[in-house]
Amino acid sequence: MIFDAPKFRDRTDAGRQLAAALTGFAASDPLVLALPRGGVPVGFEVAKALRARLDVLLVRKIGAPGHSEYGIGAVVDGENPQLVLNEEAMALIQPSDEYVEAEKQRQLLEIERRRKLYLGSRPAASVLGRTVIVVDDGIATGGTVRVALKALRKDRAAHVVLAVPVAPQDTLDLINADVDEVVCLATPEPFGAVSQYYEDFAQTTDVEVVRLLQQAEQFERKSSMRSAG
């Protein structure tokens, strides 16, 4: 499938289209985890449509000693933050246990700073035994998403769904082993970049992320009150 024009007007439009493909999950009381920043406007529309809780899934890379851009693992946010290591990179670099632990703690501090920025004192949602829908605005190589999905497995989520508007099929094939289901609206070939499938792919700001998460929390509270009534 080759697109000659963008498929989505913006992330809001992509989120609404994605939500329509996810309506079957509404009955399972899912937790929607969006990768900031670009995944949050998409995840917001999904959570609103499914009347689900929206949270962010923060991932911080652990770089090799002296070469911070070369990732040897990552720390993933959550009720129980997870360290996921790249076995091949670890075997090649062989960093000390002390180095890995120090970097883990440093990235945990950054994750906590960002969580407070986005959600204040609200704790991370538990994924234990839940249906979890991981949302982004699109994926290319899928490196960050794969780390996040592996962490959710370790944290014992019951059913993990990856939901994205657009991605290359070969990347989804690699990710399939880490999830129970994949929902992707478009798998164009050749792929190119995620941005080319949007008319408006302006950078999502921290201010917008905070606003959407606050709105989502208000929707969640109103939905809970209706259910209780």
PDB file of C-alpha atoms in Angstrom:
ATOM      1  CA  MET A   1       0.000   0.000   0.000  1.00  0.00           C
ATOM      2  CA  ILE A   2       1.586   3.287  -1.098  1.00  0.00           C
ATOM      3  CA  PHE A   3       0.210   6.659  -0.053  1.00  0.00           C
ATOM      4  CA  ASP A   4       0.584   9.617  -2.394  1.00  0.00           C
ATOM      5  CA  ALA A   5      -0.778  11.975   0.268  1.00  0.00           C
ATOM      6  CA  PRO A   6      -0.866  12.116   4.053  1.00  0.00           C
ATOM      7  CA  LYS A   7      -3.402   9.775   5.632  1.00  0.00           C
ATOM      8  CA  PHE A   8      -3.946  11.748   8.862  1.00  0.00           C
ATOM      9  CA  ARG A   9      -4.687  15.449   9.305  1.00  0.00           C
ATOM     10  CA  ASP A  10      -2.902  15.556  12.656  1.00  0.00           C
ATOM     11  CA  ARG A  11      -2.423  13.454  15.777  1.00  0.00           C
ATOM     12  CA  THR A  12      -5.969  14.137  16.972  1.00  0.00           C
ATOM     13  CA  ASP A  13      -7.380  12.795  13.726  1.00  0.00           C
ATOM     14  CA  ALA A  14      -5.049   9.785  13.909  1.00  0.00           C
ATOM     15  CA  GLY A  15      -6.177   9.130  17.484  1.00  0.00           C
ATOM     16  CA  ARG A  16      -9.841   9.204  16.544  1.00  0.00           C
ATOM     17  CA  GLN A  17      -9.298   6.820  13.655  1.00  0.00           C
ATOM     18  CA  LEU A  18      -7.275   4.531  15.893  1.00  0.00           C
ATOM     19  CA  ALA A  19      -9.928   4.668  18.619  1.00  0.00           C
ATOM     20  CA  ALA A  20     -12.543   3.486  16.131  1.00  0.00           C
ATOM     21  CA  ALA A  21     -10.428   0.380  15.498  1.00  0.00           C
ATOM     22  CA  LEU A  22     -10.080  -0.296  19.239  1.00  0.00           C
ATOM     23  CA  THR A  23     -13.708  -0.120  20.372  1.00  0.00           C
ATOM     24  CA  GLY A  24     -13.749  -3.864  21.037  1.00  0.00           C
ATOM     25  CA  PHE A  25     -11.407  -3.341  23.983  1.00  0.00           C
ATOM     26  CA  ALA A  26     -13.724  -0.961  25.860  1.00  0.00           C
ATOM     27  CA  ALA A  27     -15.381  -3.762  27.841  1.00  0.00           C
ATOM     28  CA  SER A  28     -12.046  -4.959  29.236  1.00  0.00           C
ATOM     29  CA  ASP A  29     -11.447  -1.712  31.190  1.00  0.00           C
ATOM     30  CA  PRO A  30      -8.091  -1.119  29.475  1.00  0.00           C
ATOM     31  CA  LEU A  31      -5.245   1.103  30.571  1.00  0.00           C
ATOM     32  CA  VAL A  32      -3.955   3.354  27.778  1.00  0.00           C
ATOM     33  CA  LEU A  33      -0.228   4.118  27.978  1.00  0.00           C
ATOM     34  CA  ALA A  34       1.014   6.810  25.593  1.00  0.00           C
ATOM     35  CA  LEU A  35       4.650   7.428  24.719  1.00  0.00           C
ATOM     36  CA  PRO A  36       5.358  11.141  25.150  1.00  0.00           C
ATOM     37  CA  ARG A  37       5.316  13.457  23.698  1.00  0.00           C
ATOM     38  CA  GLY A  38       3.790  12.701  20.291  1.00  0.00           C
ATOM     39  CA  GLY A  39       1.870   9.655  21.445  1.00  0.00           C
ATOM     40  CA  VAL A  40      -0.132  11.588  24.037  1.00  0.00           C
ATOM     41  CA  PRO A  41      -2.560  13.402  21.668  1.00  0.00           C
ATOM     42  CA  VAL A  42      -3.196  10.066  19.948  1.00  0.00           C
ATOM     43  CA  GLY A  43      -3.606   8.205  23.228  1.00  0.00           C
ATOM     44  CA  PHE A  44      -5.902  10.913  24.575  1.00  0.00           C
ATOM     45  CA  GLU A  45      -8.446  10.258  21.829  1.00  0.00           C
ATOM     46  CA  VAL A  46      -8.194   6.499  22.375  1.00  0.00           C
ATOM     47  CA  ALA A  47      -8.663   6.784  26.142  1.00  0.00           C
ATOM     48  CA  LYS A  48     -11.584   9.192  25.741  1.00  0.00           C
ATOM     49  CA  ALA A  49     -13.379   6.887  23.312  1.00  0.00           C
ATOM     50  CA  LEU A  50     -12.815   3.787  25.465  1.00  0.00           C
ATOM     51  CA  ARG A  51     -13.494   5.633  28.758  1.00  0.00           C
ATOM     52  CA  ALA A  52     -10.129   4.372  29.920  1.00  0.00           C
ATOM     53  CA  ARG A  53      -7.393   5.758  32.132  1.00  0.00           C
ATOM     54  CA  LEU A  54      -4.613   7.516  30.237  1.00  0.00           C
ATOM     55  CA  ASP A  55      -1.069   7.454  31.547  1.00  0.00           C
ATOM     56  CA  VAL A  56       2.352   8.086  30.045  1.00  0.00           C
ATOM     57  CA  LEU A  57       5.002   5.434  29.492  1.00  0.00           C
ATOM     58  CA  LEU A  58       8.415   7.010  29.972  1.00  0.00           C
ATOM     59  CA  VAL A  59      11.508   5.284  28.611  1.00  0.00           C
ATOM     60  CA  ARG A  60      15.082   6.443  29.241  1.00  0.00           C
ATOM     61  CA  LYS A  61      18.062   4.974  27.429  1.00  0.00           C
ATOM     62  CA  ILE A  62      21.170   3.784  29.247  1.00  0.00           C
ATOM     63  CA  GLY A  63      24.199   4.637  27.152  1.00  0.00           C
ATOM     64  CA  ALA A  64      27.547   2.870  27.019  1.00  0.00           C
ATOM     65  CA  PRO A  65      30.422   4.266  29.121  1.00  0.00           C
ATOM     66  CA  GLY A  66      31.949   7.164  27.205  1.00  0.00           C
ATOM     67  CA  HIS A  67      29.457   6.717  24.319  1.00  0.00           C
ATOM     68  CA  SER A  68      26.081   7.830  25.639  1.00  0.00           C
ATOM     69  CA  GLU A  69      24.370   7.565  22.254  1.00  0.00           C
ATOM     70  CA  TYR A  70      25.075   3.831  22.048  1.00  0.00           C
ATOM     71  CA  GLY A  71      22.297   2.189  24.024  1.00  0.00           C
ATOM     72  CA  ILE A  72      23.028  -0.837  26.168  1.00  0.00           C
ATOM     73  CA  GLY A  73      19.598  -0.852  27.761  1.00  0.00           C
ATOM     74  CA  ALA A  74      16.804   1.306  29.050  1.00  0.00           C
ATOM     75  CA  VAL A  75      14.737   2.061  32.127  1.00  0.00           C
ATOM     76  CA  VAL A  76      10.970   1.985  31.701  1.00  0.00           C
ATOM     77  CA  ASP A  77       8.586   3.898  33.956  1.00  0.00           C
ATOM     78  CA  GLY A  78       5.765   2.197  35.801  1.00  0.00           C
ATOM     79  CA  GLU A  79       4.500   1.217  39.241  1.00  0.00           C
ATOM     80  CA  ASN A  80       7.613  -0.970  39.380  1.00  0.00           C
ATOM     81  CA  PRO A  81      10.157   0.636  36.998  1.00  0.00           C
ATOM     82  CA  GLN A  82      11.930  -1.948  34.882  1.00  0.00           C
ATOM     83  CA  LEU A  83      15.510  -2.179  33.660  1.00  0.00           C
ATOM     84  CA  VAL A  84      15.712  -3.831  30.231  1.00  0.00           C
ATOM     85  CA  LEU A  85      19.204  -4.612  28.952  1.00  0.00           C
ATOM     86  CA  ASN A  86      20.348  -5.265  25.389  1.00  0.00           C
ATOM     87  CA  GLU A  87      22.145  -8.593  25.729  1.00  0.00           C
ATOM     88  CA  GLU A  88      24.223  -8.176  22.563  1.00  0.00           C
ATOM     89  CA  ALA A  89      25.350  -4.676  23.535  1.00  0.00           C
ATOM     90  CA  MET A  90      26.103  -5.785  27.084  1.00  0.00           C
ATOM     91  CA  ALA A  91      28.259  -8.661  25.816  1.00  0.00           C
ATOM     92  CA  LEU A  92      30.147  -6.322  23.495  1.00  0.00           C
ATOM     93  CA  ILE A  93      30.704  -3.425  25.926  1.00  0.00           C
ATOM     94  CA  GLN A  94      30.833  -5.397  29.187  1.00  0.00           C
ATOM     95  CA  PRO A  95      30.123  -2.441  31.483  1.00  0.00           C
ATOM     96  CA  SER A  96      30.560  -2.943  35.207  1.00  0.00           C
ATOM     97  CA  ASP A  97      27.572  -3.704  37.402  1.00  0.00           C
ATOM     98  CA  GLU A  98      28.316  -0.487  39.282  1.00  0.00           C
ATOM     99  CA  TYR A  99      28.094   1.555  36.083  1.00  0.00           C
ATOM    100  CA  VAL A 100      24.777   0.006  35.054  1.00  0.00           C
ATOM    101  CA  GLU A 101      23.272   0.538  38.516  1.00  0.00           C
ATOM    102  CA  ALA A 102      24.458   4.147  38.672  1.00  0.00           C
ATOM    103  CA  GLU A 103      22.990   4.889  35.235  1.00  0.00           C
ATOM    104  CA  LYS A 104      19.759   3.167  36.176  1.00  0.00           C
ATOM    105  CA  GLN A 105      19.391   5.385  39.234  1.00  0.00           C
ATOM    106  CA  ARG A 106      20.256   8.507  37.217  1.00  0.00           C
ATOM    107  CA  GLN A 107      17.602   7.736  34.615  1.00  0.00           C
ATOM    108  CA  LEU A 108      15.058   6.889  37.296  1.00  0.00           C
ATOM    109  CA  LEU A 109      15.533  10.388  38.687  1.00  0.00           C
ATOM    110  CA  GLU A 110      14.913  11.865  35.230  1.00  0.00           C
ATOM    111  CA  ILE A 111      11.831   9.682  34.785  1.00  0.00           C
ATOM    112  CA  GLU A 112      10.509  10.889  38.139  1.00  0.00           C
ATOM    113  CA  ARG A 113      11.178  14.516  37.156  1.00  0.00           C
ATOM    114  CA  ARG A 114       9.260  14.103  33.922  1.00  0.00           C
ATOM    115  CA  ARG A 115       6.403  12.226  35.595  1.00  0.00           C
ATOM    116  CA  LYS A 116       6.004  15.071  38.105  1.00  0.00           C
ATOM    117  CA  LEU A 117       6.069  17.562  35.238  1.00  0.00           C
ATOM    118  CA  TYR A 118       3.322  15.712  33.378  1.00  0.00           C
ATOM    119  CA  LEU A 119       1.202  14.273  36.191  1.00  0.00           C
ATOM    120  CA  GLY A 120       2.176  15.994  39.417  1.00  0.00           C
ATOM    121  CA  SER A 121       1.899  13.617  42.369  1.00  0.00           C
ATOM    122  CA  ARG A 122      -0.310  11.107  40.566  1.00  0.00           C
ATOM    123  CA  PRO A 123       1.369   7.685  40.834  1.00  0.00           C
ATOM    124  CA  ALA A 124       1.985   5.437  37.867  1.00  0.00           C
ATOM    125  CA  ALA A 125      -0.888   3.082  37.114  1.00  0.00           C
ATOM    126  CA  SER A 126      -0.446  -0.600  37.885  1.00  0.00           C
ATOM    127  CA  VAL A 127      -0.472  -2.873  34.814  1.00  0.00           C
ATOM    128  CA  LEU A 128      -0.684  -6.099  36.824  1.00  0.00           C
ATOM    129  CA  GLY A 129      -3.387  -8.317  35.367  1.00  0.00           C
ATOM    130  CA  ARG A 130      -4.728  -5.573  33.089  1.00  0.00           C
ATOM    131  CA  THR A 131      -5.310  -5.102  29.403  1.00  0.00           C
ATOM    132  CA  VAL A 132      -2.774  -2.447  28.408  1.00  0.00           C
ATOM    133  CA  ILE A 133      -2.906  -0.508  25.132  1.00  0.00           C
ATOM    134  CA  VAL A 134       0.411   1.130  24.247  1.00  0.00           C
ATOM    135  CA  VAL A 135      -0.051   4.073  21.889  1.00  0.00           C
ATOM    136  CA  ASP A 136       2.347   6.177  19.840  1.00  0.00           C
ATOM    137  CA  ASP A 137       1.884   8.487  16.851  1.00  0.00           C
ATOM    138  CA  GLY A 138       3.733   6.009  14.624  1.00  0.00           C
ATOM    139  CA  ILE A 139       6.852   3.892  14.697  1.00  0.00           C
ATOM    140  CA  ALA A 140       9.766   3.406  12.335  1.00  0.00           C
ATOM    141  CA  THR A 141      12.441   1.110  13.774  1.00  0.00           C
ATOM    142  CA  GLY A 142      10.454   0.438  16.941  1.00  0.00           C
ATOM    143  CA  GLY A 143      13.422   0.318  19.311  1.00  0.00           C
ATOM    144  CA  THR A 144      11.858   2.374  22.109  1.00  0.00           C
ATOM    145  CA  VAL A 145       8.487   0.666  21.801  1.00  0.00           C
ATOM    146  CA  ARG A 146      10.029  -2.806  21.992  1.00  0.00           C
ATOM    147  CA  VAL A 147      11.823  -1.937  25.225  1.00  0.00           C
ATOM    148  CA  ALA A 148       8.579  -0.619  26.699  1.00  0.00           C
ATOM    149  CA  LEU A 149       6.650  -3.732  25.682  1.00  0.00           C
ATOM    150  CA  LYS A 150       9.243  -6.065  27.191  1.00  0.00           C
ATOM    151  CA  ALA A 151       8.988  -4.147  30.467  1.00  0.00           C
ATOM    152  CA  LEU A 152       5.207  -4.525  30.517  1.00  0.00           C
ATOM    153  CA  ARG A 153       5.645  -8.276  30.100  1.00  0.00           C
ATOM    154  CA  LYS A 154       8.006  -8.339  33.070  1.00  0.00           C
ATOM    155  CA  ASP A 155       5.468  -6.296  35.038  1.00  0.00           C
ATOM    156  CA  ARG A 156       2.847  -9.000  34.323  1.00  0.00           C
ATOM    157  CA  ALA A 157       0.292  -7.139  32.249  1.00  0.00           C
ATOM    158  CA  ALA A 158      -2.423  -9.631  31.300  1.00  0.00           C
ATOM    159  CA  HIS A 159      -2.923  -8.567  27.678  1.00  0.00           C
ATOM    160  CA  VAL A 160      -0.653  -6.140  25.822  1.00  0.00           C
ATOM    161  CA  VAL A 161      -1.811  -4.340  22.690  1.00  0.00           C
ATOM    162  CA  LEU A 162       0.325  -2.075  20.527  1.00  0.00           C
ATOM    163  CA  ALA A 163      -1.815   0.529  18.762  1.00  0.00           C
ATOM    164  CA  VAL A 164      -0.308   2.938  16.237  1.00  0.00           C
ATOM    165  CA  PRO A 165      -1.643   4.815  13.224  1.00  0.00           C
ATOM    166  CA  VAL A 166       1.244   3.909  10.920  1.00  0.00           C
ATOM    167  CA  ALA A 167       4.323   1.680  10.879  1.00  0.00           C
ATOM    168  CA  PRO A 168       6.390  -0.433   8.462  1.00  0.00           C
ATOM    169  CA  GLN A 169       5.324  -4.065   8.309  1.00  0.00           C
ATOM    170  CA  ASP A 170       8.825  -5.423   8.904  1.00  0.00           C
ATOM    171  CA  THR A 171       9.015  -3.527  12.207  1.00  0.00           C
ATOM    172  CA  LEU A 172       5.623  -4.866  13.264  1.00  0.00           C
ATOM    173  CA  ASP A 173       6.805  -8.384  12.422  1.00  0.00           C
ATOM    174  CA  LEU A 174       9.680  -7.941  14.893  1.00  0.00           C
ATOM    175  CA  ILE A 175       7.388  -6.531  17.570  1.00  0.00           C
ATOM    176  CA  ASN A 176       4.782  -9.296  17.288  1.00  0.00           C
ATOM    177  CA  ALA A 177       6.731 -11.512  19.674  1.00  0.00           C
ATOM    178  CA  ASP A 178       6.458  -8.874  22.419  1.00  0.00           C
ATOM    179  CA  VAL A 179       2.685  -8.292  22.309  1.00  0.00           C
ATOM    180  CA  ASP A 180      -0.609 -10.144  22.255  1.00  0.00           C
ATOM    181  CA  GLU A 181      -2.092  -7.965  19.526  1.00  0.00           C
ATOM    182  CA  VAL A 182      -1.083  -5.208  17.123  1.00  0.00           C
ATOM    183  CA  VAL A 183      -3.540  -2.658  15.774  1.00  0.00           C
ATOM    184  CA  CYS A 184      -2.023  -0.534  13.005  1.00  0.00           C
ATOM    185  CA  LEU A 185      -4.090   1.454  10.523  1.00  0.00           C
ATOM    186  CA  ALA A 186      -1.517   1.679   7.737  1.00  0.00           C
ATOM    187  CA  THR A 187       1.657  -0.186   6.771  1.00  0.00           C
ATOM    188  CA  PRO A 188       2.863   1.696   3.676  1.00  0.00           C
ATOM    189  CA  GLU A 189       5.750   0.396   1.570  1.00  0.00           C
ATOM    190  CA  PRO A 190       8.242   1.868   1.070  1.00  0.00           C
ATOM    191  CA  PHE A 191       7.850   3.446   4.480  1.00  0.00           C
ATOM    192  CA  GLY A 192       9.927   6.615   4.708  1.00  0.00           C
ATOM    193  CA  ALA A 193       9.268   8.625   7.885  1.00  0.00           C
ATOM    194  CA  VAL A 194       6.271   8.788  10.205  1.00  0.00           C
ATOM    195  CA  SER A 195       5.873  12.515   9.564  1.00  0.00           C
ATOM    196  CA  GLN A 196       5.089  12.056   5.867  1.00  0.00           C
ATOM    197  CA  TYR A 197       1.760  10.414   6.705  1.00  0.00           C
ATOM    198  CA  TYR A 198       0.513  13.497   8.550  1.00  0.00           C
ATOM    199  CA  GLU A 199      -0.559  16.823   7.112  1.00  0.00           C
ATOM    200  CA  ASP A 200       0.364  18.467  10.435  1.00  0.00           C
ATOM    201  CA  PHE A 201       3.171  16.816  12.405  1.00  0.00           C
ATOM    202  CA  ALA A 202       4.176  19.796  14.545  1.00  0.00           C
ATOM    203  CA  GLN A 203       6.098  18.908  17.682  1.00  0.00           C
ATOM    204  CA  THR A 204       3.913  18.185  20.702  1.00  0.00           C
ATOM    205  CA  THR A 205       4.875  20.440  23.611  1.00  0.00           C
ATOM    206  CA  ASP A 206       5.115  19.633  27.310  1.00  0.00           C
ATOM    207  CA  VAL A 207       2.323  22.148  27.897  1.00  0.00           C
ATOM    208  CA  GLU A 208       0.034  20.225  25.546  1.00  0.00           C
ATOM    209  CA  VAL A 209       0.932  16.914  27.201  1.00  0.00           C
ATOM    210  CA  VAL A 210       0.053  18.301  30.646  1.00  0.00           C
ATOM    211  CA  ARG A 211      -3.223  19.768  29.376  1.00  0.00           C
ATOM    212  CA  LEU A 212      -4.344  16.532  27.735  1.00  0.00           C
ATOM    213  CA  LEU A 213      -3.430  14.389  30.735  1.00  0.00           C
ATOM    214  CA  GLN A 214      -5.396  16.713  33.017  1.00  0.00           C
ATOM    215  CA  GLN A 215      -8.404  16.544  30.697  1.00  0.00           C
ATOM    216  CA  ALA A 216      -8.144  12.768  30.543  1.00  0.00           C
ATOM    217  CA  GLU A 217      -8.122  12.574  34.343  1.00  0.00           C
ATOM    218  CA  GLN A 218     -11.279  14.697  34.454  1.00  0.00           C
ATOM    219  CA  PHE A 219     -12.981  12.414  31.911  1.00  0.00           C
ATOM    220  CA  GLU A 220     -11.952   9.390  33.960  1.00  0.00           C
ATOM    221  CA  ARG A 221     -13.415  10.854  37.164  1.00  0.00           C
ATOM    222  CA  LYS A 222     -16.716  11.724  35.458  1.00  0.00           C
ATOM    223  CA  SER A 223     -16.909   8.231  33.982  1.00  0.00           C
ATOM    224  CA  SER A 224     -16.271   6.670  37.410  1.00  0.00           C
ATOM    225  CA  MET A 225     -18.987   8.825  38.956  1.00  0.00           C
ATOM    226  CA  ARG A 226     -21.476   7.782  36.268  1.00  0.00           C
ATOM    227  CA  SER A 227     -20.608   4.112  36.844  1.00  0.00           C
ATOM    228  CA  ALA A 228     -20.999   4.500  40.609  1.00  0.00           C
ATOM    229  CA  GLY A 229     -24.329   6.228  40.162  1.00  0.00           C
TER     230      GLY A 229
END
